[in-house]
Amino acid sequence: MQGQITRVAACLIGAASLLAAPHVGAQAKSLDELLQQTRAARSAENKENERRVQEFRSQRNQQAALLKQAKAELAALERRADELSATFDKNEETLAELESTLTNKSGALGEMFGVVRQVSGDVYSAAQNSMVTAQLGAERMEFLGDLAESKRLPSIAKLEQLWFEMQREMTELGKVVRFDATVVEGDGEQATKPVVRLGTFTAVVDGEFVTYETGVEGKFRKLPKQPSSSYLSVVDNFVEQSSGYHTMVVDPSQGTLLRAKIQERNLIQRVMESEGGMIGWLIIGLTVIGLLISLLKFLSLGALSAKISGQKKNISEPKDNNPLGRVLQAYYQDPTADTETIELRMDEAVLKETPAVERGLSIIKILAAIGPLLGLLGTVTGMIQVFQSITLYGTGDPKLMAGGISQALMTTVLGLVMAIPLILIHSMLASRAKGIIQTLDEESVGLIAEHKGSNAAA
């Protein structure tokens, strides 16, 4: 029994020592010492618990104060929210009234805003196509572009600037100005050169016409081909002047007419491009043959006229190198013959000379008559090609019909070009041949009359 008590005491001492270990530096060696340590530990724990209770009570009071303060702030914020809500509702009513007033008062301004945007867009498009932009720079393009895309009412300053740009464009329209600008050559290279601008219509660089490239960069481009020298001579004379009024070529379409002008082809170019086809070349060949025959006939008749004129100065000595001399030889062959015989002999001589004088005239006349017929033939064949194109491809693309129409018109023109001069030449040559034959008749009749008079006197 005593042994059990001892073991229990030992266990209690161990447990007490463990409980008191945090507060006691050394382990108890006896029950009294353990009892003292336990009392000290309990006293310390009681003090610590009282401190914690006091701290808890202090914090509880503080939290209650904070809670009260938070509730007071919440009440104040709720009252402020009510005040702001009332103010918001009042402001909404005021804003609605002001918006209604603004709508009523800005009705005309809204219409003006639409007009300003439209006018700004129109001026912007005009400035893009204007040569004045190359001179003044791209600043005004930025202003006009921003104003055309703006979604706000423009200020008075912007309205005044818009008016100024419109007025400046109209003012520059009537000026001839020389300035430096970028010029694109035919090979694509760019260079800064002096440009002479005539309003917004025509520009000249180095004595040649240039066109303005639409955009904000302000570039000019030389034409791939210049018009005829008659236009360029006017340009050279105009560029050299510094004042006064002078003649100048102006393209109101800003280059469209110039491009169309350099694409025009004359009759020779159309012929060389074989627009008339084989019939056209045939007409040209016959025309050349007719002109050569006409030239040879003109020279031969001229030579005959000269020889006859020389023979008329010496009637008594006929020569056989001219028609009149040969006719006179028929008379002097037997001057003593009777008048009827001499008359018949001389008529025969005149008739023998007539074919030689008129030789070639019939060919010229035939060629003059063939020309319009060949032109008509080319017209018919060209129209046949047109109708074949229409049958195969329809009328959607006019270029498919252009070849046949071109052949029809070209052959008609060539036929008329062939016929008209040949008819005139034939008339002139026939008149000269008739004059020569008439001279032969007059001289022969004169000799017959002289012979008849001498026989009557005898």
CSV table of C-alpha atoms in Angstrom, one decimal:
chain,number,residue,atom,x,y,z
A,1,MET,CA,0.0,0.0,0.0
A,2,GLN,CA,2.7,2.4,0.9
A,3,GLY,CA,4.5,1.4,-2.3
A,4,GLN,CA,1.4,2.4,-4.4
A,5,ILE,CA,1.2,5.8,-2.6
A,6,THR,CA,4.8,6.4,-3.3
A,7,ARG,CA,4.3,5.6,-7.0
A,8,VAL,CA,1.2,7.9,-7.2
A,9,ALA,CA,3.2,10.7,-5.5
A,10,ALA,CA,6.0,10.2,-8.0
A,11,CYS,CA,3.6,10.5,-10.9
A,12,LEU,CA,2.0,13.6,-9.4
A,13,ILE,CA,5.4,15.2,-8.9
A,14,GLY,CA,6.3,14.4,-12.5
A,15,ALA,CA,3.1,15.8,-13.8
A,16,ALA,CA,3.5,18.9,-11.7
A,17,SER,CA,7.0,19.4,-12.8
A,18,LEU,CA,5.8,19.2,-16.4
A,19,LEU,CA,3.1,21.7,-15.8
A,20,ALA,CA,5.4,24.0,-13.9
A,21,ALA,CA,8.3,23.6,-16.4
A,22,PRO,CA,7.4,26.7,-18.5
A,23,HIS,CA,7.4,28.9,-15.4
A,24,VAL,CA,10.1,27.4,-13.3
A,25,GLY,CA,13.7,27.3,-14.1
A,26,ALA,CA,14.6,24.1,-12.2
A,27,GLN,CA,12.8,20.9,-11.5
A,28,ALA,CA,11.3,20.4,-8.1
A,29,LYS,CA,13.2,18.0,-5.8
A,30,SER,CA,10.4,17.6,-3.2
A,31,LEU,CA,6.7,17.9,-2.7
A,32,ASP,CA,7.0,21.1,-0.7
A,33,GLU,CA,9.1,22.6,-3.4
A,34,LEU,CA,6.8,21.3,-6.0
A,35,LEU,CA,3.9,22.8,-4.0
A,36,GLN,CA,5.6,26.2,-3.9
A,37,GLN,CA,6.3,26.1,-7.6
A,38,THR,CA,2.7,25.1,-8.3
A,39,ARG,CA,1.4,28.0,-6.2
A,40,ALA,CA,3.7,30.4,-8.0
A,41,ALA,CA,2.6,29.1,-11.4
A,42,ARG,CA,-1.0,29.4,-10.5
A,43,SER,CA,-0.5,33.0,-9.3
A,44,ALA,CA,1.3,33.8,-12.6
A,45,GLU,CA,-1.4,32.2,-14.6
A,46,ASN,CA,-4.1,34.1,-12.7
A,47,LYS,CA,-2.3,37.4,-13.3
A,48,GLU,CA,-1.9,36.5,-17.0
A,49,ASN,CA,-5.6,35.7,-17.2
A,50,GLU,CA,-6.6,38.9,-15.5
A,51,ARG,CA,-4.4,40.8,-17.9
A,52,ARG,CA,-5.9,39.1,-20.9
A,53,VAL,CA,-9.4,39.7,-19.5
A,54,GLN,CA,-8.6,43.4,-19.1
A,55,GLU,CA,-7.2,43.5,-22.6
A,56,PHE,CA,-10.2,41.8,-24.0
A,57,ARG,CA,-12.6,44.2,-22.2
A,58,SER,CA,-10.5,47.1,-23.4
A,59,GLN,CA,-10.7,45.8,-27.0
A,60,ARG,CA,-14.4,45.1,-26.6
A,61,ASN,CA,-15.0,48.7,-25.6
A,62,GLN,CA,-12.9,49.9,-28.4
A,63,GLN,CA,-14.7,47.7,-30.9
A,64,ALA,CA,-18.0,49.0,-29.6
A,65,ALA,CA,-16.8,52.5,-30.1
A,66,LEU,CA,-15.7,51.7,-33.6
A,67,LEU,CA,-19.0,50.0,-34.3
A,68,LYS,CA,-20.8,53.1,-33.1
A,69,GLN,CA,-18.6,55.3,-35.2
A,70,ALA,CA,-19.2,53.1,-38.2
A,71,LYS,CA,-22.9,53.2,-37.7
A,72,ALA,CA,-22.8,57.0,-37.4
A,73,GLU,CA,-20.7,57.2,-40.6
A,74,LEU,CA,-23.1,54.8,-42.4
A,75,ALA,CA,-26.1,56.9,-41.3
A,76,ALA,CA,-24.3,60.0,-42.6
A,77,LEU,CA,-23.4,58.4,-45.9
A,78,GLU,CA,-27.0,57.2,-46.3
A,79,ARG,CA,-28.2,60.8,-45.8
A,80,ARG,CA,-25.5,62.0,-48.3
A,81,ALA,CA,-26.7,59.3,-50.8
A,82,ASP,CA,-30.3,60.5,-50.4
A,83,GLU,CA,-29.1,64.1,-50.9
A,84,LEU,CA,-27.0,63.1,-54.0
A,85,SER,CA,-29.9,61.0,-55.4
A,86,ALA,CA,-32.2,64.0,-55.1
A,87,THR,CA,-29.6,66.3,-56.7
A,88,PHE,CA,-29.1,63.7,-59.5
A,89,ASP,CA,-32.8,63.6,-60.2
A,90,LYS,CA,-32.9,67.4,-60.2
A,91,ASN,CA,-29.9,67.5,-62.5
A,92,GLU,CA,-31.5,65.0,-64.9
A,93,GLU,CA,-34.5,67.2,-65.2
A,94,THR,CA,-32.3,70.2,-65.7
A,95,LEU,CA,-30.2,68.3,-68.3
A,96,ALA,CA,-33.3,67.2,-70.2
A,97,GLU,CA,-34.5,70.8,-70.3
A,98,LEU,CA,-31.1,72.0,-71.5
A,99,GLU,CA,-30.9,69.3,-74.1
A,100,SER,CA,-34.3,70.3,-75.4
A,101,THR,CA,-33.2,73.9,-75.5
A,102,LEU,CA,-30.0,72.9,-77.2
A,103,THR,CA,-31.9,70.9,-79.8
A,104,ASN,CA,-34.2,73.8,-80.5
A,105,LYS,CA,-31.3,76.3,-80.8
A,106,SER,CA,-28.9,74.1,-82.7
A,107,GLY,CA,-31.3,73.0,-85.4
A,108,ALA,CA,-29.9,75.6,-87.9
A,109,LEU,CA,-26.3,74.9,-86.7
A,110,GLY,CA,-26.8,71.2,-87.4
A,111,GLU,CA,-27.9,71.9,-91.0
A,112,MET,CA,-24.9,74.3,-91.3
A,113,PHE,CA,-22.6,71.5,-90.1
A,114,GLY,CA,-23.9,69.2,-92.8
A,115,VAL,CA,-23.4,71.8,-95.4
A,116,VAL,CA,-19.9,72.5,-94.2
A,117,ARG,CA,-18.9,68.9,-94.3
A,118,GLN,CA,-20.3,68.6,-97.9
A,119,VAL,CA,-18.6,71.7,-99.1
A,120,SER,CA,-15.3,70.6,-97.4
A,121,GLY,CA,-15.5,67.3,-99.2
A,122,ASP,CA,-16.2,69.0,-102.5
A,123,VAL,CA,-13.3,71.4,-102.0
A,124,TYR,CA,-11.0,68.5,-100.9
A,125,SER,CA,-11.8,66.6,-104.1
A,126,ALA,CA,-11.2,69.7,-106.2
A,127,ALA,CA,-7.9,70.4,-104.5
A,128,GLN,CA,-6.7,66.9,-105.2
A,129,ASN,CA,-7.2,67.5,-108.9
A,130,SER,CA,-5.8,71.0,-108.8
A,131,MET,CA,-2.3,72.0,-109.8
A,132,VAL,CA,-2.4,74.7,-107.1
A,133,THR,CA,-1.8,71.9,-104.5
A,134,ALA,CA,1.6,71.3,-106.1
A,135,GLN,CA,2.5,74.9,-105.6
A,136,LEU,CA,1.0,75.5,-102.1
A,137,GLY,CA,1.8,72.2,-100.5
A,138,ALA,CA,-0.2,69.5,-98.8
A,139,GLU,CA,-1.1,71.5,-95.6
A,140,ARG,CA,-4.4,72.6,-96.9
A,141,MET,CA,-5.2,69.1,-97.9
A,142,GLU,CA,-4.9,68.0,-94.3
A,143,PHE,CA,-7.1,70.8,-93.1
A,144,LEU,CA,-9.8,70.1,-95.7
A,145,GLY,CA,-9.7,66.3,-95.1
A,146,ASP,CA,-10.0,66.8,-91.3
A,147,LEU,CA,-12.9,69.2,-91.7
A,148,ALA,CA,-14.7,66.9,-94.2
A,149,GLU,CA,-14.5,64.0,-91.7
A,150,SER,CA,-15.1,66.0,-88.5
A,151,LYS,CA,-18.1,65.1,-86.4
A,152,ARG,CA,-18.2,68.3,-84.4
A,153,LEU,CA,-19.4,71.7,-85.2
A,154,PRO,CA,-16.6,73.7,-86.8
A,155,SER,CA,-15.3,76.8,-85.1
A,156,ILE,CA,-15.5,80.3,-86.6
A,157,ALA,CA,-11.8,80.1,-87.3
A,158,LYS,CA,-12.2,76.9,-89.3
A,159,LEU,CA,-15.1,78.4,-91.3
A,160,GLU,CA,-13.0,81.4,-92.2
A,161,GLN,CA,-10.1,79.2,-93.2
A,162,LEU,CA,-12.5,77.1,-95.4
A,163,TRP,CA,-13.7,80.3,-97.1
A,164,PHE,CA,-10.1,81.4,-97.5
A,165,GLU,CA,-9.1,78.1,-99.3
A,166,MET,CA,-12.1,78.4,-101.6
A,167,GLN,CA,-11.3,82.0,-102.4
A,168,ARG,CA,-7.6,81.2,-102.9
A,169,GLU,CA,-8.4,78.4,-105.4
A,170,MET,CA,-10.6,80.7,-107.4
A,171,THR,CA,-7.9,83.4,-107.4
A,172,GLU,CA,-5.2,81.0,-108.5
A,173,LEU,CA,-7.5,79.8,-111.3
A,174,GLY,CA,-6.8,83.0,-113.2
A,175,LYS,CA,-3.0,83.2,-112.7
A,176,VAL,CA,0.0,82.2,-114.7
A,177,VAL,CA,2.6,81.1,-112.2
A,178,ARG,CA,6.2,79.7,-112.4
A,179,PHE,CA,7.3,77.5,-109.5
A,180,ASP,CA,9.4,74.4,-108.8
A,181,ALA,CA,7.7,71.0,-108.5
A,182,THR,CA,8.4,67.3,-108.8
A,183,VAL,CA,8.3,66.1,-112.4
A,184,VAL,CA,8.2,62.4,-113.4
A,185,GLU,CA,10.1,61.7,-116.6
A,186,GLY,CA,9.1,59.2,-119.3
A,187,ASP,CA,11.5,56.6,-117.8
A,188,GLY,CA,10.0,57.0,-114.3
A,189,GLU,CA,12.8,59.1,-112.8
A,190,GLN,CA,11.8,62.1,-110.7
A,191,ALA,CA,13.4,65.5,-110.7
A,192,THR,CA,12.6,69.0,-109.4
A,193,LYS,CA,12.1,71.4,-112.3
A,194,PRO,CA,10.5,74.8,-112.9
A,195,VAL,CA,6.9,74.4,-113.9
A,196,VAL,CA,4.8,77.0,-115.7
A,197,ARG,CA,1.1,76.7,-114.6
A,198,LEU,CA,-1.8,78.3,-116.5
A,199,GLY,CA,-4.6,78.4,-113.9
A,200,THR,CA,-5.5,74.9,-113.0
A,201,PHE,CA,-5.8,73.7,-116.7
A,202,THR,CA,-2.4,73.4,-118.4
A,203,ALA,CA,1.2,73.0,-117.2
A,204,VAL,CA,4.5,73.2,-119.2
A,205,VAL,CA,7.9,71.9,-118.3
A,206,ASP,CA,11.0,72.4,-120.5
A,207,GLY,CA,8.8,73.5,-123.3
A,208,GLU,CA,6.6,70.4,-123.2
A,209,PHE,CA,3.2,69.7,-121.9
A,210,VAL,CA,2.8,67.8,-118.6
A,211,THR,CA,-0.2,66.4,-116.8
A,212,TYR,CA,-0.9,66.7,-113.1
A,213,GLU,CA,-1.2,63.5,-111.1
A,214,THR,CA,-4.2,63.5,-108.8
A,215,GLY,CA,-3.3,63.3,-105.1
A,216,VAL,CA,-1.6,65.3,-102.3
A,217,GLU,CA,2.0,64.7,-103.4
A,218,GLY,CA,1.9,67.4,-106.1
A,219,LYS,CA,3.6,65.6,-109.0
A,220,PHE,CA,3.6,66.3,-112.7
A,221,ARG,CA,4.2,63.7,-115.4
A,222,LYS,CA,5.4,64.2,-118.9
A,223,LEU,CA,3.3,63.0,-121.7
A,224,PRO,CA,4.6,59.8,-123.5
A,225,LYS,CA,4.2,61.8,-126.7
A,226,GLN,CA,3.9,65.5,-127.4
A,227,PRO,CA,1.4,67.1,-129.8
A,228,SER,CA,2.4,68.4,-133.2
A,229,SER,CA,5.1,71.1,-133.6
A,230,SER,CA,2.5,73.8,-134.1
A,231,TYR,CA,1.4,73.5,-130.5
A,232,LEU,CA,4.9,73.2,-129.1
A,233,SER,CA,6.0,76.4,-131.0
A,234,VAL,CA,3.2,78.3,-129.2
A,235,VAL,CA,4.5,76.9,-125.9
A,236,ASP,CA,8.1,78.0,-126.6
A,237,ASN,CA,6.9,81.5,-127.5
A,238,PHE,CA,4.7,81.8,-124.4
A,239,VAL,CA,7.3,80.6,-121.9
A,240,GLU,CA,9.8,83.2,-123.0
A,241,GLN,CA,7.4,86.0,-122.2
A,242,SER,CA,7.3,87.7,-118.9
A,243,SER,CA,4.3,90.1,-119.1
A,244,GLY,CA,1.4,91.0,-121.3
A,245,TYR,CA,-1.1,88.9,-123.3
A,246,HIS,CA,0.1,86.1,-125.5
A,247,THR,CA,-1.3,83.1,-127.3
A,248,MET,CA,-1.2,79.8,-125.5
A,249,VAL,CA,-2.8,76.3,-125.8
A,250,VAL,CA,-5.1,75.6,-122.8
A,251,ASP,CA,-6.7,72.2,-122.0
A,252,PRO,CA,-9.8,72.9,-119.9
A,253,SER,CA,-10.0,69.1,-119.2
A,254,GLN,CA,-6.7,69.2,-117.4
A,255,GLY,CA,-4.9,66.7,-119.7
A,256,THR,CA,-7.7,64.6,-121.1
A,257,LEU,CA,-7.8,66.5,-124.5
A,258,LEU,CA,-4.0,66.4,-124.7
A,259,ARG,CA,-4.0,62.7,-124.2
A,260,ALA,CA,-6.6,62.3,-126.9
A,261,LYS,CA,-4.7,64.7,-129.2
A,262,ILE,CA,-1.5,62.7,-129.1
A,263,GLN,CA,-3.5,59.5,-129.8
A,264,GLU,CA,-4.9,61.0,-133.0
A,265,ARG,CA,-3.6,59.5,-136.3
A,266,ASN,CA,-3.5,61.1,-139.6
A,267,LEU,CA,-4.4,59.4,-142.9
A,268,ILE,CA,-0.9,58.3,-143.6
A,269,GLN,CA,-0.5,56.7,-140.2
A,270,ARG,CA,-3.8,54.9,-140.6
A,271,VAL,CA,-2.7,53.7,-144.1
A,272,MET,CA,0.6,52.5,-142.8
A,273,GLU,CA,-1.2,50.5,-140.0
A,274,SER,CA,-3.2,48.8,-142.8
A,275,GLU,CA,-6.6,49.8,-141.6
A,276,GLY,CA,-7.9,49.6,-145.2
A,277,GLY,CA,-6.8,46.0,-145.7
A,278,MET,CA,-5.8,44.6,-149.1
A,279,ILE,CA,-8.3,46.7,-150.9
A,280,GLY,CA,-6.8,49.8,-149.3
A,281,TRP,CA,-3.3,48.9,-150.5
A,282,LEU,CA,-4.8,48.1,-154.0
A,283,ILE,CA,-6.3,51.6,-154.1
A,284,ILE,CA,-3.0,53.2,-153.1
A,285,GLY,CA,-1.1,51.2,-155.8
A,286,LEU,CA,-3.5,52.3,-158.5
A,287,THR,CA,-3.4,55.9,-157.3
A,288,VAL,CA,0.4,55.8,-157.6
A,289,ILE,CA,0.2,54.4,-161.1
A,290,GLY,CA,-2.4,57.0,-162.1
A,291,LEU,CA,-0.2,59.8,-160.7
A,292,LEU,CA,2.9,58.5,-162.5
A,293,ILE,CA,0.9,58.3,-165.8
A,294,SER,CA,-0.4,61.8,-165.2
A,295,LEU,CA,3.1,63.1,-164.5
A,296,LEU,CA,4.5,61.5,-167.7
A,297,LYS,CA,1.6,62.8,-169.7
A,298,PHE,CA,2.0,66.3,-168.3
A,299,LEU,CA,5.6,66.3,-169.2
A,300,SER,CA,4.9,64.9,-172.7
A,301,LEU,CA,2.2,67.5,-173.4
A,302,GLY,CA,4.4,70.2,-172.2
A,303,ALA,CA,7.2,69.1,-174.5
A,304,LEU,CA,4.7,68.9,-177.4
A,305,SER,CA,3.4,72.4,-176.7
A,306,ALA,CA,6.9,73.8,-176.6
A,307,LYS,CA,7.8,72.1,-180.0
A,308,ILE,CA,4.6,73.2,-181.6
A,309,SER,CA,5.2,76.8,-180.4
A,310,GLY,CA,8.6,76.7,-182.0
A,311,GLN,CA,7.2,75.2,-185.2
A,312,LYS,CA,4.6,78.0,-185.4
A,313,LYS,CA,7.4,80.5,-185.7
A,314,ASN,CA,8.7,78.8,-188.8
A,315,ILE,CA,5.7,77.5,-190.8
A,316,SER,CA,7.6,77.3,-194.0
A,317,GLU,CA,10.2,74.8,-192.7
A,318,PRO,CA,8.2,71.9,-191.1
A,319,LYS,CA,10.1,69.4,-188.9
A,320,ASP,CA,9.0,65.8,-188.2
A,321,ASN,CA,9.8,66.0,-184.4
A,322,ASN,CA,6.4,67.6,-183.6
A,323,PRO,CA,2.8,67.0,-184.6
A,324,LEU,CA,2.4,70.4,-186.3
A,325,GLY,CA,5.5,69.8,-188.4
A,326,ARG,CA,4.2,66.5,-189.6
A,327,VAL,CA,0.9,68.0,-190.5
A,328,LEU,CA,2.7,70.8,-192.4
A,329,GLN,CA,4.8,68.1,-194.2
A,330,ALA,CA,1.5,66.6,-195.5
A,331,TYR,CA,0.7,70.0,-197.1
A,332,TYR,CA,4.1,70.7,-198.5
A,333,GLN,CA,4.4,67.2,-199.9
A,334,ASP,CA,2.4,68.4,-202.9
A,335,PRO,CA,1.4,72.1,-202.6
A,336,THR,CA,0.1,72.2,-206.3
A,337,ALA,CA,-2.6,69.6,-205.7
A,338,ASP,CA,-6.2,70.6,-205.7
A,339,THR,CA,-7.8,72.0,-202.5
A,340,GLU,CA,-10.0,68.9,-201.7
A,341,THR,CA,-7.0,66.6,-202.0
A,342,ILE,CA,-4.9,68.8,-199.7
A,343,GLU,CA,-7.8,69.1,-197.2
A,344,LEU,CA,-8.2,65.4,-197.0
A,345,ARG,CA,-4.5,64.8,-196.7
A,346,MET,CA,-4.2,67.3,-193.8
A,347,ASP,CA,-7.3,65.9,-192.1
A,348,GLU,CA,-5.7,62.5,-192.2
A,349,ALA,CA,-2.5,63.9,-190.8
A,350,VAL,CA,-4.4,65.5,-187.9
A,351,LEU,CA,-6.3,62.3,-187.2
A,352,LYS,CA,-3.0,60.4,-187.1
A,353,GLU,CA,-1.6,62.8,-184.5
A,354,THR,CA,-4.7,62.8,-182.3
A,355,PRO,CA,-4.2,59.3,-180.7
A,356,ALA,CA,-0.6,60.1,-179.8
A,357,VAL,CA,-1.7,63.4,-178.2
A,358,GLU,CA,-4.5,61.7,-176.2
A,359,ARG,CA,-2.6,58.6,-175.3
A,360,GLY,CA,-2.9,57.8,-171.6
A,361,LEU,CA,-5.9,60.0,-170.8
A,362,SER,CA,-8.3,57.1,-171.0
A,363,ILE,CA,-6.3,55.2,-168.5
A,364,ILE,CA,-6.3,58.1,-166.1
A,365,LYS,CA,-10.1,58.4,-166.6
A,366,ILE,CA,-10.6,54.7,-165.9
A,367,LEU,CA,-8.5,54.9,-162.7
A,368,ALA,CA,-10.5,57.9,-161.5
A,369,ALA,CA,-13.7,55.9,-162.0
A,370,ILE,CA,-12.3,52.7,-160.4
A,371,GLY,CA,-11.3,54.5,-157.2
A,372,PRO,CA,-14.8,55.1,-155.8
A,373,LEU,CA,-15.9,51.6,-156.8
A,374,LEU,CA,-13.0,50.0,-155.0
A,375,GLY,CA,-13.8,52.2,-152.0
A,376,LEU,CA,-17.4,50.9,-152.1
A,377,LEU,CA,-16.1,47.3,-152.4
A,378,GLY,CA,-13.9,47.9,-149.2
A,379,THR,CA,-17.0,49.4,-147.5
A,380,VAL,CA,-19.0,46.3,-148.2
A,381,THR,CA,-16.3,43.9,-147.1
A,382,GLY,CA,-15.7,45.9,-144.0
A,383,MET,CA,-19.4,45.8,-143.1
A,384,ILE,CA,-19.4,42.1,-143.7
A,385,GLN,CA,-16.7,41.7,-141.1
A,386,VAL,CA,-18.7,43.9,-138.7
A,387,PHE,CA,-21.8,41.7,-139.1
A,388,GLN,CA,-19.7,38.5,-138.7
A,389,SER,CA,-18.3,39.9,-135.4
A,390,ILE,CA,-21.8,40.7,-134.2
A,391,THR,CA,-22.9,37.2,-135.1
A,392,LEU,CA,-20.1,35.5,-133.3
A,393,TYR,CA,-19.5,37.7,-130.3
A,394,GLY,CA,-22.6,40.0,-130.1
A,395,THR,CA,-22.5,43.7,-129.5
A,396,GLY,CA,-21.1,43.8,-126.0
A,397,ASP,CA,-17.6,44.8,-127.0
A,398,PRO,CA,-17.4,47.6,-129.6
A,399,LYS,CA,-13.6,46.9,-130.2
A,400,LEU,CA,-14.5,43.7,-132.0
A,401,MET,CA,-16.5,45.7,-134.6
A,402,ALA,CA,-14.0,48.5,-134.8
A,403,GLY,CA,-11.7,46.7,-137.3
A,404,GLY,CA,-14.5,46.2,-139.9
A,405,ILE,CA,-15.8,49.7,-139.5
A,406,SER,CA,-12.3,51.1,-139.8
A,407,GLN,CA,-11.7,49.2,-143.0
A,408,ALA,CA,-15.1,50.3,-144.4
A,409,LEU,CA,-14.4,54.0,-143.8
A,410,MET,CA,-10.7,53.9,-144.8
A,411,THR,CA,-11.4,52.3,-148.1
A,412,THR,CA,-14.1,54.8,-148.8
A,413,VAL,CA,-11.7,57.7,-148.0
A,414,LEU,CA,-8.9,56.2,-150.1
A,415,GLY,CA,-11.2,55.7,-153.0
A,416,LEU,CA,-12.3,59.3,-152.9
A,417,VAL,CA,-8.7,60.5,-152.4
A,418,MET,CA,-7.8,58.5,-155.5
A,419,ALA,CA,-10.7,59.7,-157.6
A,420,ILE,CA,-10.8,63.4,-156.9
A,421,PRO,CA,-7.2,64.3,-157.9
A,422,LEU,CA,-7.3,62.0,-160.9
A,423,ILE,CA,-10.5,63.5,-162.2
A,424,LEU,CA,-9.0,67.0,-161.8
A,425,ILE,CA,-5.7,65.9,-163.5
A,426,HIS,CA,-7.6,64.2,-166.3
A,427,SER,CA,-9.6,67.4,-166.9
A,428,MET,CA,-6.5,69.5,-167.0
A,429,LEU,CA,-4.6,67.1,-169.3
A,430,ALA,CA,-7.6,66.6,-171.6
A,431,SER,CA,-7.9,70.4,-171.9
A,432,ARG,CA,-4.2,70.7,-172.9
A,433,ALA,CA,-4.5,67.8,-175.4
A,434,LYS,CA,-7.6,69.4,-176.8
A,435,GLY,CA,-5.7,72.6,-177.2
A,436,ILE,CA,-2.9,70.9,-179.1
A,437,ILE,CA,-5.3,69.2,-181.4
A,438,GLN,CA,-7.2,72.5,-181.9
A,439,THR,CA,-3.9,74.2,-182.8
A,440,LEU,CA,-3.3,71.5,-185.4
A,441,ASP,CA,-6.8,72.0,-186.8
A,442,GLU,CA,-6.4,75.8,-186.9
A,443,GLU,CA,-3.1,75.6,-188.7
A,444,SER,CA,-4.4,73.0,-191.2
A,445,VAL,CA,-7.5,75.1,-191.9
A,446,GLY,CA,-5.4,78.2,-192.3
A,447,LEU,CA,-3.2,76.6,-194.9
A,448,ILE,CA,-6.2,75.2,-196.8
A,449,ALA,CA,-7.8,78.6,-196.8
A,450,GLU,CA,-4.5,80.1,-198.0
A,451,HIS,CA,-4.2,77.5,-200.8
A,452,LYS,CA,-7.8,78.0,-201.9
A,453,GLY,CA,-7.3,81.8,-202.0
A,454,SER,CA,-4.1,81.5,-204.1
A,455,ASN,CA,-5.9,79.2,-206.6
A,456,ALA,CA,-8.8,81.6,-206.9
A,457,ALA,CA,-6.4,84.5,-207.6
A,458,ALA,CA,-4.6,82.4,-210.3
